């Protein structure tokens, strides 16, 4: 009994060797490039890799500068208010658009899309006039309403996809088992929409916390400014910009966003994609 020996076709062997040669050539070129960069850095006069000796003087200037704590308090109150109210209203609106058919439903969906296309700069003058007429300039309520107005279209659109992805049969099965429609919704649908609520909450948080334009126009008194507007105080005109203070203030501004994201990050990954496609 003879044993057949399978051999690779010559063409396959040659192609594999060519792939190996190309990979080796890329690694060699990458190594040469990195070595060249290293030589350039080492030969530069007085290279500095780490800022030694370090200092916390810039952070001290931030904490001691006037109105810092007022700006921090205003930013926190406005941002948390926007997140809670915007997500709640967007959730109810998304449920209405995804679960019920009513007159004007399509028009509302189109309006949500169109509003997102309008640049914020085009509305700033009329918005200021309206808020000034209502005596809401330099108030937390006025700024919060402004942010909610611009955050809602996106959050409604995203949450509508989440609610639409949840089969109606789940709620109907709970109702058949004796649950009311409201109980079926909060025990079946609401937990499944939680990732979407977290994702839109993160978006609302970042938008409200980092906004500069509306806060600059609406909160024009120093004691009412938010942190992004307050940081510009380190631009001292003819004296120049205190970049150390700017970076220290920006670092402090980033800390709440990082903390908030770390608390909810396990829900964000699924939340960003689960509502994108309706199956």
PDB file of C-alpha atoms in Angstrom:
ATOM      1  CA  UNK A   1       0.000   0.000   0.000  1.00  0.00           C
ATOM      2  CA  UNK A   2       1.506   3.286  -1.055  1.00  0.00           C
ATOM      3  CA  UNK A   3       1.014   6.562   0.707  1.00  0.00           C
ATOM      4  CA  UNK A   4       0.398   9.590  -1.435  1.00  0.00           C
ATOM      5  CA  UNK A   5       2.393  12.630  -0.461  1.00  0.00           C
ATOM      6  CA  UNK A   6       0.622  15.946  -1.024  1.00  0.00           C
ATOM      7  CA  UNK A   7       2.875  18.722  -2.121  1.00  0.00           C
ATOM      8  CA  UNK A   8       2.103  22.435  -2.349  1.00  0.00           C
ATOM      9  CA  UNK A   9       1.778  23.801  -5.838  1.00  0.00           C
ATOM     10  CA  UNK A  10       4.844  25.815  -6.801  1.00  0.00           C
ATOM     11  CA  UNK A  11       2.711  28.903  -7.376  1.00  0.00           C
ATOM     12  CA  UNK A  12       1.358  28.862  -3.796  1.00  0.00           C
ATOM     13  CA  UNK A  13       4.827  28.464  -2.283  1.00  0.00           C
ATOM     14  CA  UNK A  14       6.211  31.353  -4.338  1.00  0.00           C
ATOM     15  CA  UNK A  15       3.297  33.617  -3.365  1.00  0.00           C
ATOM     16  CA  UNK A  16       3.753  32.806   0.338  1.00  0.00           C
ATOM     17  CA  UNK A  17       7.450  33.597   0.176  1.00  0.00           C
ATOM     18  CA  UNK A  18       6.712  36.906  -1.518  1.00  0.00           C
ATOM     19  CA  UNK A  19       4.265  37.839   1.252  1.00  0.00           C
ATOM     20  CA  UNK A  20       6.892  36.995   3.869  1.00  0.00           C
ATOM     21  CA  UNK A  21       9.504  39.096   2.072  1.00  0.00           C
ATOM     22  CA  UNK A  22       7.152  42.090   1.915  1.00  0.00           C
ATOM     23  CA  UNK A  23       6.348  41.792   5.614  1.00  0.00           C
ATOM     24  CA  UNK A  24      10.045  41.690   6.494  1.00  0.00           C
ATOM     25  CA  UNK A  25      10.703  44.689   4.274  1.00  0.00           C
ATOM     26  CA  UNK A  26       7.940  46.705   6.003  1.00  0.00           C
ATOM     27  CA  UNK A  27       9.298  45.813   9.437  1.00  0.00           C
ATOM     28  CA  UNK A  28      12.795  46.848   8.344  1.00  0.00           C
ATOM     29  CA  UNK A  29      11.586  50.196   7.021  1.00  0.00           C
ATOM     30  CA  UNK A  30       9.569  50.825  10.197  1.00  0.00           C
ATOM     31  CA  UNK A  31      12.611  50.048  12.334  1.00  0.00           C
ATOM     32  CA  UNK A  32      14.806  52.387  10.302  1.00  0.00           C
ATOM     33  CA  UNK A  33      12.229  55.169  10.579  1.00  0.00           C
ATOM     34  CA  UNK A  34      11.927  54.834  14.358  1.00  0.00           C
ATOM     35  CA  UNK A  35      15.697  54.786  14.745  1.00  0.00           C
ATOM     36  CA  UNK A  36      15.940  57.931  12.652  1.00  0.00           C
ATOM     37  CA  UNK A  37      13.394  59.725  14.821  1.00  0.00           C
ATOM     38  CA  UNK A  38      15.228  58.618  17.963  1.00  0.00           C
ATOM     39  CA  UNK A  39      18.547  59.922  16.627  1.00  0.00           C
ATOM     40  CA  UNK A  40      16.962  63.261  15.721  1.00  0.00           C
ATOM     41  CA  UNK A  41      15.469  63.681  19.212  1.00  0.00           C
ATOM     42  CA  UNK A  42      18.687  62.691  21.016  1.00  0.00           C
ATOM     43  CA  UNK A  43      20.825  65.050  18.910  1.00  0.00           C
ATOM     44  CA  UNK A  44      18.470  68.002  19.487  1.00  0.00           C
ATOM     45  CA  UNK A  45      19.934  70.634  21.832  1.00  0.00           C
ATOM     46  CA  UNK A  46      18.764  70.216  25.432  1.00  0.00           C
ATOM     47  CA  UNK A  47      15.979  67.660  24.802  1.00  0.00           C
ATOM     48  CA  UNK A  48      13.256  67.638  27.486  1.00  0.00           C
ATOM     49  CA  UNK A  49      11.107  64.566  27.874  1.00  0.00           C
ATOM     50  CA  UNK A  50       9.431  65.198  31.261  1.00  0.00           C
ATOM     51  CA  UNK A  51       8.584  68.564  32.854  1.00  0.00           C
ATOM     52  CA  UNK A  52      10.940  68.434  35.828  1.00  0.00           C
ATOM     53  CA  UNK A  53      10.756  70.102  38.209  1.00  0.00           C
ATOM     54  CA  UNK A  54       6.932  70.096  38.183  1.00  0.00           C
ATOM     55  CA  UNK A  55       4.660  72.653  39.831  1.00  0.00           C
ATOM     56  CA  UNK A  56       1.042  72.946  40.949  1.00  0.00           C
ATOM     57  CA  UNK A  57       1.128  76.727  40.895  1.00  0.00           C
ATOM     58  CA  UNK A  58      -1.240  76.929  37.910  1.00  0.00           C
ATOM     59  CA  UNK A  59      -3.899  74.910  39.736  1.00  0.00           C
ATOM     60  CA  UNK A  60      -3.581  77.225  42.715  1.00  0.00           C
ATOM     61  CA  UNK A  61      -4.194  80.201  40.432  1.00  0.00           C
ATOM     62  CA  UNK A  62      -7.324  78.525  39.090  1.00  0.00           C
ATOM     63  CA  UNK A  63      -8.810  77.918  42.535  1.00  0.00           C
ATOM     64  CA  UNK A  64      -7.965  81.432  43.736  1.00  0.00           C
ATOM     65  CA  UNK A  65      -9.181  83.275  40.637  1.00  0.00           C
ATOM     66  CA  UNK A  66     -12.487  85.176  41.145  1.00  0.00           C
ATOM     67  CA  UNK A  67     -15.750  83.438  40.257  1.00  0.00           C
ATOM     68  CA  UNK A  68     -14.244  79.968  39.763  1.00  0.00           C
ATOM     69  CA  UNK A  69     -16.512  78.312  42.315  1.00  0.00           C
ATOM     70  CA  UNK A  70     -19.520  80.230  40.998  1.00  0.00           C
ATOM     71  CA  UNK A  71     -18.756  79.033  37.472  1.00  0.00           C
ATOM     72  CA  UNK A  72     -18.308  75.456  38.666  1.00  0.00           C
ATOM     73  CA  UNK A  73     -21.617  75.500  40.517  1.00  0.00           C
ATOM     74  CA  UNK A  74     -23.449  77.001  37.542  1.00  0.00           C
ATOM     75  CA  UNK A  75     -22.013  74.436  35.134  1.00  0.00           C
ATOM     76  CA  UNK A  76     -22.932  71.520  37.386  1.00  0.00           C
ATOM     77  CA  UNK A  77     -26.507  72.705  37.975  1.00  0.00           C
ATOM     78  CA  UNK A  78     -27.155  73.476  34.315  1.00  0.00           C
ATOM     79  CA  UNK A  79     -25.591  70.250  33.028  1.00  0.00           C
ATOM     80  CA  UNK A  80     -27.383  67.927  35.439  1.00  0.00           C
ATOM     81  CA  UNK A  81     -30.699  69.690  34.786  1.00  0.00           C
ATOM     82  CA  UNK A  82     -30.258  69.332  31.032  1.00  0.00           C
ATOM     83  CA  UNK A  83     -29.360  65.637  31.259  1.00  0.00           C
ATOM     84  CA  UNK A  84     -32.345  64.715  33.436  1.00  0.00           C
ATOM     85  CA  UNK A  85     -34.973  66.800  31.652  1.00  0.00           C
ATOM     86  CA  UNK A  86     -33.757  66.190  28.097  1.00  0.00           C
ATOM     87  CA  UNK A  87     -33.485  62.411  28.501  1.00  0.00           C
ATOM     88  CA  UNK A  88     -36.896  62.191  30.196  1.00  0.00           C
ATOM     89  CA  UNK A  89     -38.699  64.295  27.581  1.00  0.00           C
ATOM     90  CA  UNK A  90     -36.864  62.616  24.704  1.00  0.00           C
ATOM     91  CA  UNK A  91     -37.781  59.180  26.046  1.00  0.00           C
ATOM     92  CA  UNK A  92     -41.503  59.984  26.236  1.00  0.00           C
ATOM     93  CA  UNK A  93     -41.434  61.543  22.760  1.00  0.00           C
ATOM     94  CA  UNK A  94     -39.556  58.576  21.310  1.00  0.00           C
ATOM     95  CA  UNK A  95     -42.108  56.171  22.775  1.00  0.00           C
ATOM     96  CA  UNK A  96     -44.943  58.171  21.231  1.00  0.00           C
ATOM     97  CA  UNK A  97     -43.262  58.213  17.815  1.00  0.00           C
ATOM     98  CA  UNK A  98     -42.328  54.518  17.851  1.00  0.00           C
ATOM     99  CA  UNK A  99     -45.392  52.975  19.473  1.00  0.00           C
ATOM    100  CA  UNK A 100     -48.390  55.120  18.496  1.00  0.00           C
ATOM    101  CA  UNK A 101     -49.861  56.443  15.260  1.00  0.00           C
ATOM    102  CA  UNK A 102     -51.379  59.909  15.511  1.00  0.00           C
ATOM    103  CA  UNK A 103     -52.069  62.906  13.315  1.00  0.00           C
ATOM    104  CA  UNK A 104     -48.896  64.864  12.595  1.00  0.00           C
ATOM    105  CA  UNK A 105     -46.540  62.004  13.522  1.00  0.00           C
ATOM    106  CA  UNK A 106     -44.592  62.124  10.259  1.00  0.00           C
ATOM    107  CA  UNK A 107     -44.446  65.909  10.380  1.00  0.00           C
ATOM    108  CA  UNK A 108     -42.944  65.725  13.869  1.00  0.00           C
ATOM    109  CA  UNK A 109     -40.310  63.234  12.724  1.00  0.00           C
ATOM    110  CA  UNK A 110     -39.370  65.488   9.793  1.00  0.00           C
ATOM    111  CA  UNK A 111     -39.231  68.486  12.127  1.00  0.00           C
ATOM    112  CA  UNK A 112     -36.825  66.633  14.412  1.00  0.00           C
ATOM    113  CA  UNK A 113     -34.510  65.988  11.447  1.00  0.00           C
ATOM    114  CA  UNK A 114     -34.755  69.538  10.076  1.00  0.00           C
ATOM    115  CA  UNK A 115     -34.011  71.168  13.431  1.00  0.00           C
ATOM    116  CA  UNK A 116     -30.698  69.300  13.604  1.00  0.00           C
ATOM    117  CA  UNK A 117     -29.651  70.894  10.315  1.00  0.00           C
ATOM    118  CA  UNK A 118     -30.058  74.491  11.501  1.00  0.00           C
ATOM    119  CA  UNK A 119     -26.704  75.978  12.627  1.00  0.00           C
ATOM    120  CA  UNK A 120     -26.711  77.331  16.149  1.00  0.00           C
ATOM    121  CA  UNK A 121     -25.138  80.617  15.082  1.00  0.00           C
ATOM    122  CA  UNK A 122     -28.173  81.408  12.922  1.00  0.00           C
ATOM    123  CA  UNK A 123     -30.465  81.397  15.963  1.00  0.00           C
ATOM    124  CA  UNK A 124     -28.329  83.108  18.574  1.00  0.00           C
ATOM    125  CA  UNK A 125     -29.674  86.652  18.052  1.00  0.00           C
ATOM    126  CA  UNK A 126     -33.362  85.704  18.011  1.00  0.00           C
ATOM    127  CA  UNK A 127     -32.828  83.356  20.937  1.00  0.00           C
ATOM    128  CA  UNK A 128     -31.222  86.096  22.997  1.00  0.00           C
ATOM    129  CA  UNK A 129     -34.087  88.462  22.181  1.00  0.00           C
ATOM    130  CA  UNK A 130     -36.662  85.889  23.312  1.00  0.00           C
ATOM    131  CA  UNK A 131     -34.851  85.104  26.566  1.00  0.00           C
ATOM    132  CA  UNK A 132     -34.268  88.780  27.265  1.00  0.00           C
ATOM    133  CA  UNK A 133     -37.975  89.466  26.757  1.00  0.00           C
ATOM    134  CA  UNK A 134     -38.808  86.740  29.251  1.00  0.00           C
ATOM    135  CA  UNK A 135     -36.191  88.054  31.715  1.00  0.00           C
ATOM    136  CA  UNK A 136     -34.281  84.763  31.464  1.00  0.00           C
ATOM    137  CA  UNK A 137     -30.837  86.064  30.495  1.00  0.00           C
ATOM    138  CA  UNK A 138     -28.193  85.501  33.162  1.00  0.00           C
ATOM    139  CA  UNK A 139     -30.346  82.791  34.712  1.00  0.00           C
ATOM    140  CA  UNK A 140     -29.803  79.066  35.052  1.00  0.00           C
ATOM    141  CA  UNK A 141     -33.332  78.433  33.769  1.00  0.00           C
ATOM    142  CA  UNK A 142     -32.715  80.363  30.548  1.00  0.00           C
ATOM    143  CA  UNK A 143     -29.447  78.618  29.769  1.00  0.00           C
ATOM    144  CA  UNK A 144     -30.871  75.194  30.650  1.00  0.00           C
ATOM    145  CA  UNK A 145     -33.879  75.704  28.370  1.00  0.00           C
ATOM    146  CA  UNK A 146     -31.530  76.689  25.551  1.00  0.00           C
ATOM    147  CA  UNK A 147     -29.423  73.555  25.910  1.00  0.00           C
ATOM    148  CA  UNK A 148     -32.493  71.327  26.209  1.00  0.00           C
ATOM    149  CA  UNK A 149     -33.894  72.804  22.987  1.00  0.00           C
ATOM    150  CA  UNK A 150     -30.752  71.950  21.035  1.00  0.00           C
ATOM    151  CA  UNK A 151     -30.128  68.553  22.648  1.00  0.00           C
ATOM    152  CA  UNK A 152     -33.651  67.177  22.273  1.00  0.00           C
ATOM    153  CA  UNK A 153     -33.721  66.544  18.472  1.00  0.00           C
ATOM    154  CA  UNK A 154     -30.722  64.216  18.552  1.00  0.00           C
ATOM    155  CA  UNK A 155     -31.799  62.393  21.716  1.00  0.00           C
ATOM    156  CA  UNK A 156     -35.328  61.897  20.372  1.00  0.00           C
ATOM    157  CA  UNK A 157     -34.009  60.498  17.111  1.00  0.00           C
ATOM    158  CA  UNK A 158     -31.632  58.061  18.818  1.00  0.00           C
ATOM    159  CA  UNK A 159     -34.144  56.854  21.423  1.00  0.00           C
ATOM    160  CA  UNK A 160     -36.796  56.369  18.752  1.00  0.00           C
ATOM    161  CA  UNK A 161     -34.519  53.754  17.189  1.00  0.00           C
ATOM    162  CA  UNK A 162     -34.094  51.981  20.529  1.00  0.00           C
ATOM    163  CA  UNK A 163     -37.796  51.830  21.259  1.00  0.00           C
ATOM    164  CA  UNK A 164     -38.563  50.746  17.691  1.00  0.00           C
ATOM    165  CA  UNK A 165     -36.128  47.833  18.000  1.00  0.00           C
ATOM    166  CA  UNK A 166     -38.006  46.326  20.944  1.00  0.00           C
ATOM    167  CA  UNK A 167     -40.724  43.923  19.721  1.00  0.00           C
ATOM    168  CA  UNK A 168     -44.270  44.845  20.692  1.00  0.00           C
ATOM    169  CA  UNK A 169     -44.925  41.174  21.412  1.00  0.00           C
ATOM    170  CA  UNK A 170     -42.943  41.430  24.653  1.00  0.00           C
ATOM    171  CA  UNK A 171     -45.322  44.017  26.060  1.00  0.00           C
ATOM    172  CA  UNK A 172     -48.349  42.178  24.694  1.00  0.00           C
ATOM    173  CA  UNK A 173     -47.214  38.951  26.393  1.00  0.00           C
ATOM    174  CA  UNK A 174     -46.902  40.781  29.716  1.00  0.00           C
ATOM    175  CA  UNK A 175     -50.383  42.263  29.283  1.00  0.00           C
ATOM    176  CA  UNK A 176     -51.804  38.801  28.547  1.00  0.00           C
ATOM    177  CA  UNK A 177     -50.211  37.595  31.785  1.00  0.00           C
ATOM    178  CA  UNK A 178     -52.164  40.235  33.700  1.00  0.00           C
ATOM    179  CA  UNK A 179     -49.893  43.280  33.748  1.00  0.00           C
ATOM    180  CA  UNK A 180     -51.250  46.709  32.895  1.00  0.00           C
ATOM    181  CA  UNK A 181     -49.882  48.532  29.874  1.00  0.00           C
ATOM    182  CA  UNK A 182     -47.980  50.936  32.109  1.00  0.00           C
ATOM    183  CA  UNK A 183     -46.464  48.121  34.189  1.00  0.00           C
ATOM    184  CA  UNK A 184     -45.585  46.121  31.068  1.00  0.00           C
ATOM    185  CA  UNK A 185     -43.843  49.138  29.653  1.00  0.00           C
ATOM    186  CA  UNK A 186     -41.733  49.898  32.734  1.00  0.00           C
ATOM    187  CA  UNK A 187     -40.895  46.261  33.516  1.00  0.00           C
ATOM    188  CA  UNK A 188     -40.226  45.055  29.944  1.00  0.00           C
ATOM    189  CA  UNK A 189     -39.472  47.960  27.616  1.00  0.00           C
ATOM    190  CA  UNK A 190     -37.768  50.430  29.933  1.00  0.00           C
ATOM    191  CA  UNK A 191     -34.896  48.117  31.031  1.00  0.00           C
ATOM    192  CA  UNK A 192     -34.184  47.261  27.388  1.00  0.00           C
ATOM    193  CA  UNK A 193     -33.961  50.964  26.495  1.00  0.00           C
ATOM    194  CA  UNK A 194     -31.534  51.694  29.360  1.00  0.00           C
ATOM    195  CA  UNK A 195     -28.382  51.565  27.142  1.00  0.00           C
ATOM    196  CA  UNK A 196     -29.943  54.133  24.846  1.00  0.00           C
ATOM    197  CA  UNK A 197     -30.805  56.383  27.771  1.00  0.00           C
ATOM    198  CA  UNK A 198     -27.205  56.207  28.965  1.00  0.00           C
ATOM    199  CA  UNK A 199     -25.791  56.949  25.501  1.00  0.00           C
ATOM    200  CA  UNK A 200     -28.028  59.959  24.988  1.00  0.00           C
ATOM    201  CA  UNK A 201     -27.352  61.088  28.560  1.00  0.00           C
ATOM    202  CA  UNK A 202     -23.617  61.128  27.834  1.00  0.00           C
ATOM    203  CA  UNK A 203     -24.230  63.174  24.695  1.00  0.00           C
ATOM    204  CA  UNK A 204     -26.411  65.678  26.581  1.00  0.00           C
ATOM    205  CA  UNK A 205     -23.840  65.911  29.388  1.00  0.00           C
ATOM    206  CA  UNK A 206     -20.952  66.672  27.030  1.00  0.00           C
ATOM    207  CA  UNK A 207     -22.961  69.184  24.998  1.00  0.00           C
ATOM    208  CA  UNK A 208     -24.120  71.146  28.038  1.00  0.00           C
ATOM    209  CA  UNK A 209     -20.813  70.959  29.913  1.00  0.00           C
ATOM    210  CA  UNK A 210     -18.567  72.052  27.029  1.00  0.00           C
ATOM    211  CA  UNK A 211     -20.760  74.658  25.313  1.00  0.00           C
ATOM    212  CA  UNK A 212     -19.181  78.067  24.930  1.00  0.00           C
ATOM    213  CA  UNK A 213     -21.261  80.086  22.451  1.00  0.00           C
ATOM    214  CA  UNK A 214     -24.652  80.125  24.178  1.00  0.00           C
ATOM    215  CA  UNK A 215     -23.130  80.501  27.630  1.00  0.00           C
ATOM    216  CA  UNK A 216     -21.078  83.471  26.409  1.00  0.00           C
ATOM    217  CA  UNK A 217     -24.113  85.283  25.003  1.00  0.00           C
ATOM    218  CA  UNK A 218     -26.762  84.387  27.579  1.00  0.00           C
ATOM    219  CA  UNK A 219     -24.656  84.474  30.767  1.00  0.00           C
ATOM    220  CA  UNK A 220     -22.818  87.767  30.238  1.00  0.00           C
ATOM    221  CA  UNK A 221     -22.214  88.629  33.882  1.00  0.00           C
ATOM    222  CA  UNK A 222     -18.975  87.350  35.478  1.00  0.00           C
ATOM    223  CA  UNK A 223     -20.743  85.798  38.463  1.00  0.00           C
ATOM    224  CA  UNK A 224     -23.118  83.846  36.170  1.00  0.00           C
ATOM    225  CA  UNK A 225     -20.591  82.407  33.730  1.00  0.00           C
ATOM    226  CA  UNK A 226     -20.052  78.720  33.150  1.00  0.00           C
ATOM    227  CA  UNK A 227     -16.609  77.119  33.239  1.00  0.00           C
ATOM    228  CA  UNK A 228     -15.900  77.218  29.460  1.00  0.00           C
ATOM    229  CA  UNK A 229     -16.563  80.981  29.441  1.00  0.00           C
ATOM    230  CA  UNK A 230     -14.749  81.544  32.727  1.00  0.00           C
ATOM    231  CA  UNK A 231     -11.545  79.961  31.362  1.00  0.00           C
ATOM    232  CA  UNK A 232     -11.192  82.754  28.815  1.00  0.00           C
ATOM    233  CA  UNK A 233     -10.409  85.091  31.723  1.00  0.00           C
ATOM    234  CA  UNK A 234      -6.829  83.796  31.477  1.00  0.00           C
ATOM    235  CA  UNK A 235      -6.564  85.742  28.220  1.00  0.00           C
ATOM    236  CA  UNK A 236      -5.376  88.989  29.731  1.00  0.00           C
ATOM    237  CA  UNK A 237      -5.363  91.133  26.605  1.00  0.00           C
ATOM    238  CA  UNK A 238      -2.137  93.062  26.151  1.00  0.00           C
ATOM    239  CA  UNK A 239      -0.426  90.935  28.799  1.00  0.00           C
ATOM    240  CA  UNK A 240      -0.984  87.823  26.685  1.00  0.00           C
ATOM    241  CA  UNK A 241      -2.546  84.484  27.559  1.00  0.00           C
ATOM    242  CA  UNK A 242      -1.671  82.610  30.726  1.00  0.00           C
ATOM    243  CA  UNK A 243      -1.392  79.195  29.073  1.00  0.00           C
ATOM    244  CA  UNK A 244      -0.540  77.478  32.338  1.00  0.00           C
ATOM    245  CA  UNK A 245      -3.807  78.690  33.837  1.00  0.00           C
ATOM    246  CA  UNK A 246      -5.718  77.754  30.692  1.00  0.00           C
ATOM    247  CA  UNK A 247      -4.386  74.190  30.750  1.00  0.00           C
ATOM    248  CA  UNK A 248      -4.982  73.816  34.490  1.00  0.00           C
ATOM    249  CA  UNK A 249      -8.563  75.065  34.103  1.00  0.00           C
ATOM    250  CA  UNK A 250      -9.155  72.807  31.108  1.00  0.00           C
ATOM    251  CA  UNK A 251      -7.851  69.810  33.063  1.00  0.00           C
ATOM    252  CA  UNK A 252     -10.252  70.552  35.918  1.00  0.00           C
ATOM    253  CA  UNK A 253     -13.097  70.911  33.396  1.00  0.00           C
ATOM    254  CA  UNK A 254     -12.325  67.494  31.926  1.00  0.00           C
ATOM    255  CA  UNK A 255     -12.457  65.661  35.264  1.00  0.00           C
ATOM    256  CA  UNK A 256     -16.301  65.574  35.653  1.00  0.00           C
ATOM    257  CA  UNK A 257     -16.713  64.325  32.076  1.00  0.00           C
ATOM    258  CA  UNK A 258     -14.188  61.554  32.651  1.00  0.00           C
ATOM    259  CA  UNK A 259     -15.803  60.526  35.948  1.00  0.00           C
ATOM    260  CA  UNK A 260     -19.283  60.495  34.408  1.00  0.00           C
ATOM    261  CA  UNK A 261     -18.090  58.434  31.447  1.00  0.00           C
ATOM    262  CA  UNK A 262     -16.295  55.914  33.670  1.00  0.00           C
ATOM    263  CA  UNK A 263     -19.474  55.420  35.695  1.00  0.00           C
ATOM    264  CA  UNK A 264     -21.598  54.613  32.642  1.00  0.00           C
ATOM    265  CA  UNK A 265     -19.052  53.343  30.092  1.00  0.00           C
ATOM    266  CA  UNK A 266     -20.185  49.697  30.250  1.00  0.00           C
ATOM    267  CA  UNK A 267     -23.590  50.768  28.907  1.00  0.00           C
ATOM    268  CA  UNK A 268     -22.291  53.241  26.347  1.00  0.00           C
ATOM    269  CA  UNK A 269     -20.693  50.757  23.902  1.00  0.00           C
ATOM    270  CA  UNK A 270     -23.936  48.879  23.349  1.00  0.00           C
ATOM    271  CA  UNK A 271     -25.987  52.039  23.540  1.00  0.00           C
ATOM    272  CA  UNK A 272     -24.245  53.736  20.642  1.00  0.00           C
ATOM    273  CA  UNK A 273     -25.079  50.947  18.177  1.00  0.00           C
ATOM    274  CA  UNK A 274     -28.157  49.147  19.451  1.00  0.00           C
ATOM    275  CA  UNK A 275     -30.536  51.809  18.191  1.00  0.00           C
ATOM    276  CA  UNK A 276     -28.826  52.456  14.897  1.00  0.00           C
ATOM    277  CA  UNK A 277     -30.587  49.738  12.866  1.00  0.00           C
ATOM    278  CA  UNK A 278     -34.172  48.709  13.157  1.00  0.00           C
ATOM    279  CA  UNK A 279     -34.501  44.969  12.743  1.00  0.00           C
TER     280      UNK A 279
END
